[in-house]
Amino acid sequence: MQPVGNEKPPNSPGRPASPFSAGPHTSSPFISSGPGFGFEASGSMTSMQNSGNGMPAPPSVKFSGPPTSPYLSSYSTQDATNYHQFQAPRFPTPAQPATPLQGPIVGSPVTNTIGSSSSQPQLSSVQLSSPPQTAMQSPSRSNIPPLPGSSLFTPKPPAQPSLPGYPSVLPRGNMPPSPADPLYLGPRPVSQPPLQTFSAAYIPPLHASPYYAHQVGAIPPPPPIATHLGFSSREQIQFTNVRPPGGAPIQDLTEEFQSLSVGSAPGSHDPGVDIKSLPRPLIDDDEQTKILESYPLNCHPRFLRLTTHAIPSSQSLLARWHLPLGAVVHPLAEGPDEEAVPIVNFGPAGVIRCRKCRIYINPYVTFTDAGRKWRCNLCSLLNDVPGGYYCALDATGRRCDADQRPELSKGSVEFVAPTEYMVRPPMPPSYFFLIDVSVAAVQCGLLEIVSKTIKSCLDEFPGFPRSQIGFLTFDSTLHFHNLQSSLTQPQMMVVADLDDIFLPLPDDLLVNLSDSRHVVDVFLDSLPNMFQDNVNVESAFGPALKAALMVMSQIGGKLLIFQSTLPSLGVGHLRLRGDDPRTYGTDKEHILRTPEDPFYKQMAAEFTKYHISVDLYAFSEKYFDIASLGSLAKYTGGQVYHYPSFQAVTHKEKFRYELARDLTRETAWEAVLRVRCGKGVRFTTYHGHFMLRSTDLLALPAVDCDKAFAMQLSLEDTLLTTKTVYFQVALLYTSSSGERRIRVHTAAAPVIADLGEMYRQADTGSIVLLMSRLAIENALSHKLEETRQLMQLKLVKSLKEYRNLYIVQHRLGGRLIFPESLKFLPLYILSLCKSVALRGGYADASLDERCAAGYTMMISPIRRMLKLLYPGLYRIDEILTADTENLDEPLKKLALTAQCLDVGGLYLYDDGFCFIIWLGRTVSSVLVNSIFEVDLSSFPDLSRVQLHESDNKVSRKLMRILKDLRAKDPSIFQLCWIVRQGEPREGYLLLSNLIEDQTSGTSSYVDWILQIYRQSQSS
């Protein structure tokens, strides 16, 4: 196959490049390849705002009538009982002044006398003047030419400041407070320090969410005026005719950030935060699709997301960022059918590419010389347009056929690769099964589920009838199975010599599925009975791996391993390292999370060389050493599936679903991935499951829609001179149908010189995913506590730097400020510290569970990662007992705290990997009997209770809810667990996963915010 640019053909001979940075090689199972990487590798980073136009929404004035905002409160009235100790404010709110409208004041004077104004000192008037021209003032961006359609340069409407800390309202005398809307999600500042106080009618406090999204008010804004020279935005303009009734002007500086008040009660030294005011991601990640409004020619964000959609223009600006700067690439992400990636076939002429940088033609190239030449958007080289591709230009210089050509109008496209991209015929989809048949596998019921699931999927294998299939079983010996089409029964050949492995029938162990279908069916039917009396406890896993490599080396494909015990015989045998509690907290702690034997990494390199991807299914009740065995999946683009304490009765449905998806999902074979970017920037480190063949070429023997890759970006030049940076992802692969293709995703991002703009354009999802992978890799060479502290330090540094942007113009005492785009970042970092892979120490998670969770996080896309870090908690008893069967309305997400759990309720917890149904002590027995059709009071152990659909309305509703939640991410099947309030399993199944509570010595959400606040205030 011809490389993508200077890619090495995927099947070229030679030793694969090590996936580690230059220097001594280690055997860390998660550490991705690339020079100079690690958790500290990113010096700084930019950010991308979640708001639509890239700028903060202007404040507004709001009447006392019906609310006009579509954003509603995060908590309903009924939920208020769950926070009864927080109903009244813990501490009195300081007096808040009224910020005048930007126009003449009409009518009675307005005050903001919340509570007792006598308890707060009256501040003197502030003479109205222009903001001081200090170093901390936001610099003018007038030197950056506006980009067409770019939200970064769209003029803002005039701001209408609201009452500090409350929604904008007109004076209403002693009218009662407006009720909080239960679905309100929009953020707003909690409070602002008092500026002045004026006498007027009393305005009661509004019990709404403190993150109020300012909406356009009832009073129209003043007419547009020209911006005064020296100001970069309308918010910095002073209206000299706006004065309070007393004649004293006040300062008019609109806050472009969100804030959270941290106050202290009189006589108390402990600061406090209202738990309802904390930001929570109670809606799903929106994939940052609003970026397409500014750059409509970009690929969809599901394929490529930057950690900030504003690239810093200099090294000095990057150094002030403190968060990772990079991208998340999900090249084969699934989308709606109507948004399928278009396929383009240039025929014998070949794919059109730049002669210098080898970028593929895309919507951002420009055509000149009457359409006879095109200019590369990456390197600016003028390329000739092939004769068969020529088209005239219109009056604007655009090709007349641009809208009819997907490669010139779509950010994502798939090219059919010509013959020069091949050095051998495209490989057929090949599946080879390596099955442990020792006594442990027989007793847990593994063999029967494996055989039945494989047989049920044979007709759906990708590439049928080209698909190849083969089997090898093992215990203390190796069992080869001849499936030649001329046979009526499969033949088993046993090799007992583990030191000198050979193939008894080299040509008949991997056969065409269509030709040998009848023999394969007979083998799968007989497999469970063939070893049902086996009492062999040994596992010759290493020799079996070498035999599988010998079978598959001619074609390549996917190797599926089903292992139920620790390898004990032959090469690659492992010792029972266990989980020594004395090791935790010492310098040797991280060794337990790294591979013990380099054999498995060496085998992974050999598998990658021959285009073999490895998926590992682990089913052990005891220590399994996933840290070592997982290396096989890590470096071959595979996946680790972990089923601790596997029992067929309990795990059958989950295992069957996930194996069937692995066998039937569309897969890209013998692939290589490269990400190119414009002048002055380059990708330095890569994080995920792959083998790094060169400095920027990722070898992927097999890749599918369930895997994403992360990478860090650095600046090559001290100062970027371009206005826009372009990125292009190219995946060269063989489809299951045998066609060689190149999937290309192209995106553009502006270059800016304003740190505040980097924060406004931040993408929380991308930042969290990249930080999580950096943390997993860091934990392989450091203690868990050091890794958690490092993540906290990066968060504190970034918030402190952001605070310094506004500390001169605004009074920030008693407030934690943050950009709207990163309001959930502190919570996600807390969740990451409490995740199975990183939390606590010896007693908080088993070693295998930690490592398996780490491997899972290293391949998860953004949406799955965010759901894992902040799962959904829903109260469903009221929905199940409602008269209507309409379930079209989305479930209401609750805060992850035990205070949301009512003893009389039934709740559903969903982290994307499992369901937990929690039954309160006083939940209706009628409801429970309708769901399970049994009296659970007679079941002391609910772990064996199976959930099935019953013939009643309540049960059908519950099963439909579970089905709808599973459909949101079809890559994983959530196994359902039932837990009763007060039983021993409640602690580790549910309560330890309520990340907002203080558990096992970890901080609660409130304590975490206070800790971040104190550290961000320190010099």
Short mmCIF file of C-alpha atoms in Angstrom, two decimals, residues 542-888:
data_model
loop_
_atom_site.label_atom_id
_atom_site.label_comp_id
_atom_site.label_asym_id
_atom_site.label_seq_id
_atom_site.Cartn_x
_atom_site.Cartn_y
_atom_site.Cartn_z
CA GLY A 542 2.36 -17.47 25.98
CA PRO A 543 2.93 -20.45 23.66
CA ALA A 544 -0.66 -20.15 22.43
CA LEU A 545 0.04 -16.52 21.46
CA LYS A 546 3.09 -17.55 19.44
CA ALA A 547 1.07 -20.22 17.66
CA ALA A 548 -1.68 -17.70 16.82
CA LEU A 549 0.94 -15.38 15.33
CA MET A 550 2.23 -18.17 13.12
CA VAL A 551 -1.29 -18.91 11.86
CA MET A 552 -2.25 -15.28 11.14
CA SER A 553 1.02 -13.81 9.90
CA GLN A 554 0.22 -14.42 6.21
CA ILE A 555 -3.04 -12.43 6.24
CA GLY A 556 -3.41 -10.44 9.45
CA GLY A 557 -6.77 -9.70 11.03
CA LYS A 558 -8.24 -9.69 14.51
CA LEU A 559 -7.21 -12.02 17.35
CA LEU A 560 -9.87 -12.47 20.05
CA ILE A 561 -8.52 -13.90 23.31
CA PHE A 562 -10.77 -15.44 26.00
CA GLN A 563 -8.65 -15.91 29.13
CA SER A 564 -9.87 -16.97 32.58
CA THR A 565 -6.70 -17.61 34.59
CA LEU A 566 -3.18 -16.31 35.12
CA PRO A 567 -0.66 -17.64 32.53
CA SER A 568 1.35 -20.33 34.30
CA LEU A 569 3.28 -22.39 31.72
CA GLY A 570 5.84 -21.71 29.03
CA VAL A 571 7.09 -18.37 27.81
CA GLY A 572 5.22 -15.39 29.22
CA HIS A 573 4.15 -17.11 32.44
CA LEU A 574 3.38 -14.61 35.21
CA ARG A 575 3.75 -14.79 38.94
CA LEU A 576 1.12 -13.84 41.47
CA ARG A 577 2.31 -10.34 42.25
CA GLY A 578 -0.90 -9.73 44.16
CA ASP A 579 -1.87 -6.39 45.58
CA ASP A 580 0.54 -5.79 48.44
CA PRO A 581 -0.88 -3.02 50.66
CA ARG A 582 2.61 -2.17 51.93
CA THR A 583 3.60 -1.05 48.43
CA TYR A 584 1.04 1.74 48.22
CA GLY A 585 2.35 5.15 49.15
CA THR A 586 5.93 4.15 48.37
CA ASP A 587 8.12 4.82 45.36
CA LYS A 588 7.45 1.27 44.12
CA GLU A 589 3.68 1.66 44.02
CA HIS A 590 3.51 2.33 40.28
CA ILE A 591 5.39 -0.89 39.45
CA LEU A 592 2.23 -2.88 40.18
CA ARG A 593 0.46 -1.04 37.37
CA THR A 594 3.13 -1.74 34.74
CA PRO A 595 3.78 -4.99 32.82
CA GLU A 596 5.94 -7.45 34.69
CA ASP A 597 7.23 -9.33 31.64
CA PRO A 598 8.36 -7.53 28.42
CA PHE A 599 7.26 -10.61 26.46
CA TYR A 600 3.75 -9.25 25.91
CA LYS A 601 4.90 -5.91 24.58
CA GLN A 602 7.31 -7.68 22.24
CA MET A 603 4.48 -9.90 21.03
CA ALA A 604 2.33 -6.81 20.47
CA ALA A 605 5.05 -5.35 18.26
CA GLU A 606 5.12 -8.56 16.23
CA PHE A 607 1.33 -8.60 15.91
CA THR A 608 1.35 -4.99 14.68
CA LYS A 609 4.03 -5.80 12.12
CA TYR A 610 1.72 -8.38 10.56
CA HIS A 611 -1.45 -6.25 10.87
CA ILE A 612 -2.98 -8.24 13.72
CA SER A 613 -5.17 -6.49 16.29
CA VAL A 614 -5.80 -8.11 19.70
CA ASP A 615 -8.97 -7.89 21.78
CA LEU A 616 -8.66 -9.36 25.29
CA TYR A 617 -11.66 -10.75 27.20
CA ALA A 618 -10.67 -11.32 30.84
CA PHE A 619 -12.83 -13.51 33.15
CA SER A 620 -10.94 -14.12 36.36
CA GLU A 621 -12.13 -14.20 39.95
CA LYS A 622 -8.56 -13.92 41.21
CA TYR A 623 -5.57 -11.80 40.29
CA PHE A 624 -5.16 -11.80 36.52
CA ASP A 625 -2.37 -9.26 35.86
CA ILE A 626 -4.29 -7.18 33.35
CA ALA A 627 -1.44 -4.68 33.55
CA SER A 628 0.74 -7.16 31.64
CA LEU A 629 -1.80 -8.87 29.37
CA GLY A 630 -3.43 -5.57 28.42
CA SER A 631 -0.26 -4.57 26.57
CA LEU A 632 -1.40 -6.84 23.75
CA ALA A 633 -4.44 -4.66 23.13
CA LYS A 634 -2.68 -1.41 23.93
CA TYR A 635 -0.09 -1.58 21.16
CA THR A 636 -2.24 -3.27 18.49
CA GLY A 637 -5.21 -0.90 18.49
CA GLY A 638 -7.35 -3.40 20.40
CA GLN A 639 -9.56 -3.31 23.46
CA VAL A 640 -9.68 -4.88 26.95
CA TYR A 641 -13.01 -6.29 28.19
CA HIS A 642 -12.97 -7.11 31.90
CA TYR A 643 -15.63 -9.25 33.61
CA PRO A 644 -14.57 -9.64 37.27
CA SER A 645 -16.04 -12.67 39.05
CA PHE A 646 -17.69 -13.77 35.82
CA GLN A 647 -20.73 -16.02 36.12
CA ALA A 648 -22.78 -17.04 33.11
CA VAL A 649 -26.11 -16.41 34.83
CA THR A 650 -25.21 -12.84 35.77
CA HIS A 651 -22.97 -11.62 32.95
CA LYS A 652 -24.35 -13.60 30.01
CA GLU A 653 -26.36 -10.80 28.45
CA LYS A 654 -23.59 -8.20 28.71
CA PHE A 655 -20.86 -10.52 27.41
CA ARG A 656 -23.02 -11.77 24.55
CA TYR A 657 -23.89 -8.23 23.43
CA GLU A 658 -20.32 -6.88 23.55
CA LEU A 659 -18.82 -9.90 21.77
CA ALA A 660 -21.48 -9.71 19.06
CA ARG A 661 -20.76 -6.02 18.51
CA ASP A 662 -17.04 -6.71 18.32
CA LEU A 663 -17.64 -9.31 15.61
CA THR A 664 -20.22 -7.42 13.53
CA ARG A 665 -19.33 -3.71 13.71
CA GLU A 666 -17.71 -2.15 10.66
CA THR A 667 -13.93 -2.30 11.01
CA ALA A 668 -11.09 -0.57 9.16
CA TRP A 669 -8.25 -3.03 8.52
CA GLU A 670 -4.46 -2.55 8.14
CA ALA A 671 -4.83 1.18 8.77
CA VAL A 672 -2.42 4.05 9.38
CA LEU A 673 -3.39 7.45 10.78
CA ARG A 674 -1.63 10.81 10.41
CA VAL A 675 -2.70 14.30 11.50
CA ARG A 676 -1.18 17.20 9.58
CA CYS A 677 -1.30 20.81 10.72
CA GLY A 678 -0.29 24.23 9.40
CA LYS A 679 2.88 26.25 9.69
CA GLY A 680 4.26 26.90 13.16
CA VAL A 681 2.44 24.11 15.03
CA ARG A 682 2.93 20.36 15.29
CA PHE A 683 1.65 17.40 17.28
CA THR A 684 4.23 16.08 19.72
CA THR A 685 2.64 13.25 21.74
CA TYR A 686 -0.15 10.78 21.04
CA HIS A 687 -2.34 8.95 23.55
CA GLY A 688 -4.50 5.89 22.91
CA HIS A 689 -4.22 2.32 21.65
CA PHE A 690 -1.84 2.12 18.67
CA MET A 691 1.79 1.54 17.71
CA LEU A 692 3.73 4.66 16.73
CA ARG A 693 5.57 3.72 13.54
CA SER A 694 7.35 7.06 13.09
CA THR A 695 7.19 10.42 14.81
CA ASP A 696 3.66 11.12 13.55
CA LEU A 697 2.35 7.91 11.94
CA LEU A 698 0.02 5.72 14.01
CA ALA A 699 -0.15 2.05 12.99
CA LEU A 700 -3.61 0.57 13.56
CA PRO A 701 -4.00 -3.08 12.51
CA ALA A 702 -7.74 -2.65 13.08
CA VAL A 703 -9.77 0.37 14.16
CA ASP A 704 -13.49 0.92 14.57
CA CYS A 705 -16.09 3.50 15.54
CA ASP A 706 -15.68 2.92 19.29
CA LYS A 707 -12.10 4.21 19.61
CA ALA A 708 -10.77 7.77 19.84
CA PHE A 709 -7.24 9.15 19.95
CA ALA A 710 -5.83 12.17 21.77
CA MET A 711 -2.75 14.20 20.95
CA GLN A 712 -0.90 17.22 22.29
CA LEU A 713 0.00 20.26 20.23
CA SER A 714 3.04 22.52 20.50
CA LEU A 715 4.22 25.69 18.78
CA GLU A 716 7.33 25.41 16.64
CA ASP A 717 7.75 29.15 16.19
CA THR A 718 8.08 31.81 18.87
CA LEU A 719 5.43 33.89 17.13
CA LEU A 720 2.80 32.69 14.65
CA THR A 721 2.29 35.04 11.72
CA THR A 722 -0.68 33.28 10.16
CA LYS A 723 -4.26 34.22 10.95
CA THR A 724 -5.62 30.66 10.74
CA VAL A 725 -4.24 27.20 11.49
CA TYR A 726 -5.54 24.22 9.55
CA PHE A 727 -5.67 20.58 10.64
CA GLN A 728 -6.23 17.50 8.51
CA VAL A 729 -6.74 13.92 9.73
CA ALA A 730 -6.04 11.19 7.17
CA LEU A 731 -6.87 7.52 7.82
CA LEU A 732 -5.67 5.10 5.14
CA TYR A 733 -7.36 1.71 5.55
CA THR A 734 -8.88 -1.33 3.88
CA SER A 735 -12.65 -1.66 4.13
CA SER A 736 -14.30 -4.98 4.87
CA SER A 737 -15.47 -5.09 1.27
CA GLY A 738 -11.83 -5.10 0.11
CA GLU A 739 -11.57 -1.50 -1.06
CA ARG A 740 -8.62 0.69 -0.12
CA ARG A 741 -9.86 4.07 1.13
CA ILE A 742 -8.64 7.32 2.69
CA ARG A 743 -10.93 9.06 5.17
CA VAL A 744 -10.05 12.76 5.48
CA HIS A 745 -11.29 15.28 8.07
CA THR A 746 -10.30 18.95 7.75
CA ALA A 747 -10.78 21.79 10.24
CA ALA A 748 -9.61 25.38 10.73
CA ALA A 749 -9.05 27.44 13.88
CA PRO A 750 -8.15 31.12 14.34
CA VAL A 751 -4.83 32.33 15.74
CA ILE A 752 -5.36 34.82 18.55
CA ALA A 753 -3.24 36.95 20.87
CA ASP A 754 -5.76 37.22 23.72
CA LEU A 755 -5.60 34.75 26.61
CA GLY A 756 -9.19 35.59 27.54
CA GLU A 757 -10.34 34.50 24.10
CA MET A 758 -8.56 31.19 24.53
CA TYR A 759 -10.57 30.59 27.69
CA ARG A 760 -13.81 31.66 26.05
CA GLN A 761 -13.25 29.18 23.22
CA ALA A 762 -12.30 26.28 25.51
CA ASP A 763 -13.80 22.82 24.99
CA THR A 764 -14.26 21.14 28.36
CA GLY A 765 -14.86 17.70 26.88
CA SER A 766 -11.60 17.66 24.93
CA ILE A 767 -9.63 19.03 27.88
CA VAL A 768 -11.03 16.44 30.26
CA LEU A 769 -10.37 13.53 27.89
CA LEU A 770 -6.78 14.62 27.21
CA MET A 771 -6.12 15.25 30.91
CA SER A 772 -7.54 11.85 31.82
CA ARG A 773 -5.17 10.06 29.43
CA LEU A 774 -2.22 12.08 30.68
CA ALA A 775 -3.19 11.17 34.25
CA ILE A 776 -3.45 7.44 33.43
CA GLU A 777 0.00 7.50 31.86
CA ASN A 778 1.45 9.55 34.71
CA ALA A 779 0.17 6.98 37.24
CA LEU A 780 2.42 4.38 35.62
CA SER A 781 5.54 6.16 36.83
CA HIS A 782 4.28 8.03 39.91
CA LYS A 783 2.17 7.43 42.99
CA LEU A 784 -1.59 7.89 42.64
CA GLU A 785 -1.54 10.73 45.14
CA GLU A 786 1.07 12.60 43.09
CA THR A 787 -1.02 12.17 39.95
CA ARG A 788 -4.12 13.56 41.63
CA GLN A 789 -2.14 16.51 43.00
CA LEU A 790 -0.73 17.21 39.55
CA MET A 791 -4.20 17.45 38.01
CA GLN A 792 -5.34 19.74 40.81
CA LEU A 793 -2.28 21.92 40.32
CA LYS A 794 -3.01 22.37 36.61
CA LEU A 795 -6.60 23.36 37.42
CA VAL A 796 -5.53 25.86 40.08
CA LYS A 797 -2.89 27.45 37.85
CA SER A 798 -5.35 27.93 35.01
CA LEU A 799 -8.02 29.49 37.24
CA LYS A 800 -5.43 31.73 38.88
CA GLU A 801 -4.21 32.92 35.48
CA TYR A 802 -7.78 33.58 34.41
CA ARG A 803 -8.43 35.53 37.61
CA ASN A 804 -5.45 37.75 36.91
CA LEU A 805 -7.09 38.88 33.67
CA TYR A 806 -9.86 40.65 35.58
CA ILE A 807 -8.41 41.41 39.01
CA VAL A 808 -7.66 45.03 38.07
CA GLN A 809 -11.00 45.98 36.46
CA HIS A 810 -13.27 44.05 38.82
CA ARG A 811 -13.64 43.47 42.52
CA LEU A 812 -13.22 39.74 42.95
CA GLY A 813 -13.07 39.37 46.72
CA GLY A 814 -14.94 36.33 47.99
CA ARG A 815 -15.53 34.92 44.53
CA LEU A 816 -14.12 32.03 42.51
CA ILE A 817 -14.26 33.17 38.90
CA PHE A 818 -14.03 31.01 35.80
CA PRO A 819 -14.97 31.20 32.12
CA GLU A 820 -18.40 30.04 31.07
CA SER A 821 -16.79 27.43 28.83
CA LEU A 822 -14.97 25.77 31.76
CA LYS A 823 -17.59 25.99 34.48
CA PHE A 824 -17.75 22.16 34.75
CA LEU A 825 -13.99 21.58 34.65
CA PRO A 826 -13.46 21.58 38.47
CA LEU A 827 -16.19 18.98 38.88
CA TYR A 828 -14.80 16.76 36.12
CA ILE A 829 -11.30 16.91 37.60
CA LEU A 830 -12.73 15.93 41.00
CA SER A 831 -14.56 13.05 39.32
CA LEU A 832 -11.37 11.98 37.59
CA CYS A 833 -9.54 11.89 40.91
CA LYS A 834 -12.34 9.69 42.28
CA SER A 835 -12.47 7.37 39.25
CA VAL A 836 -11.64 3.69 39.68
CA ALA A 837 -8.34 4.11 37.86
CA LEU A 838 -7.02 6.88 40.12
CA ARG A 839 -8.90 6.98 43.39
CA GLY A 840 -7.64 6.16 46.88
CA GLY A 841 -5.15 3.40 47.49
CA TYR A 842 -5.01 -0.32 48.14
CA ALA A 843 -8.48 -0.74 49.65
CA ASP A 844 -10.40 1.39 47.15
CA ALA A 845 -10.12 -0.84 44.05
CA SER A 846 -8.44 -4.08 43.07
CA LEU A 847 -5.33 -3.86 40.93
CA ASP A 848 -6.98 -5.56 37.94
CA GLU A 849 -9.99 -3.25 38.12
CA ARG A 850 -7.73 -0.19 38.16
CA CYS A 851 -5.77 -1.33 35.13
CA ALA A 852 -8.88 -2.40 33.20
CA ALA A 853 -10.48 1.00 33.90
CA GLY A 854 -7.31 2.69 32.68
CA TYR A 855 -7.32 0.75 29.40
CA THR A 856 -10.99 1.63 28.90
CA MET A 857 -10.38 5.34 29.49
CA MET A 858 -7.49 5.31 26.99
CA ILE A 859 -9.83 4.52 24.08
CA SER A 860 -13.10 6.17 25.14
CA PRO A 861 -14.53 9.02 23.04
CA ILE A 862 -15.48 12.30 24.70
CA ARG A 863 -19.17 11.64 25.26
CA ARG A 864 -18.54 8.25 26.88
CA MET A 865 -15.78 9.69 29.06
CA LEU A 866 -17.91 12.55 30.37
CA LYS A 867 -20.75 10.18 31.19
CA LEU A 868 -18.35 7.91 33.05
CA LEU A 869 -17.00 10.82 35.09
CA TYR A 870 -20.41 12.34 35.90
CA PRO A 871 -23.05 9.61 35.52
CA GLY A 872 -26.78 10.13 35.40
CA LEU A 873 -28.94 9.76 38.50
CA TYR A 874 -32.70 9.72 37.87
CA ARG A 875 -35.76 9.30 40.05
CA ILE A 876 -38.07 6.99 38.14
CA ASP A 877 -40.75 5.79 40.62
CA GLU A 878 -42.96 8.78 39.77
CA ILE A 879 -42.55 8.09 36.05
CA LEU A 880 -43.37 4.40 36.44
CA THR A 881 -46.53 5.05 38.45
CA ALA A 882 -47.85 7.84 36.22
CA ASP A 883 -51.04 7.11 34.31
CA THR A 884 -49.58 8.00 30.94
CA GLU A 885 -47.26 5.71 29.03
CA ASN A 886 -45.64 8.62 27.20
CA LEU A 887 -41.88 8.54 27.82
CA ASP A 888 -40.86 11.07 25.18
#
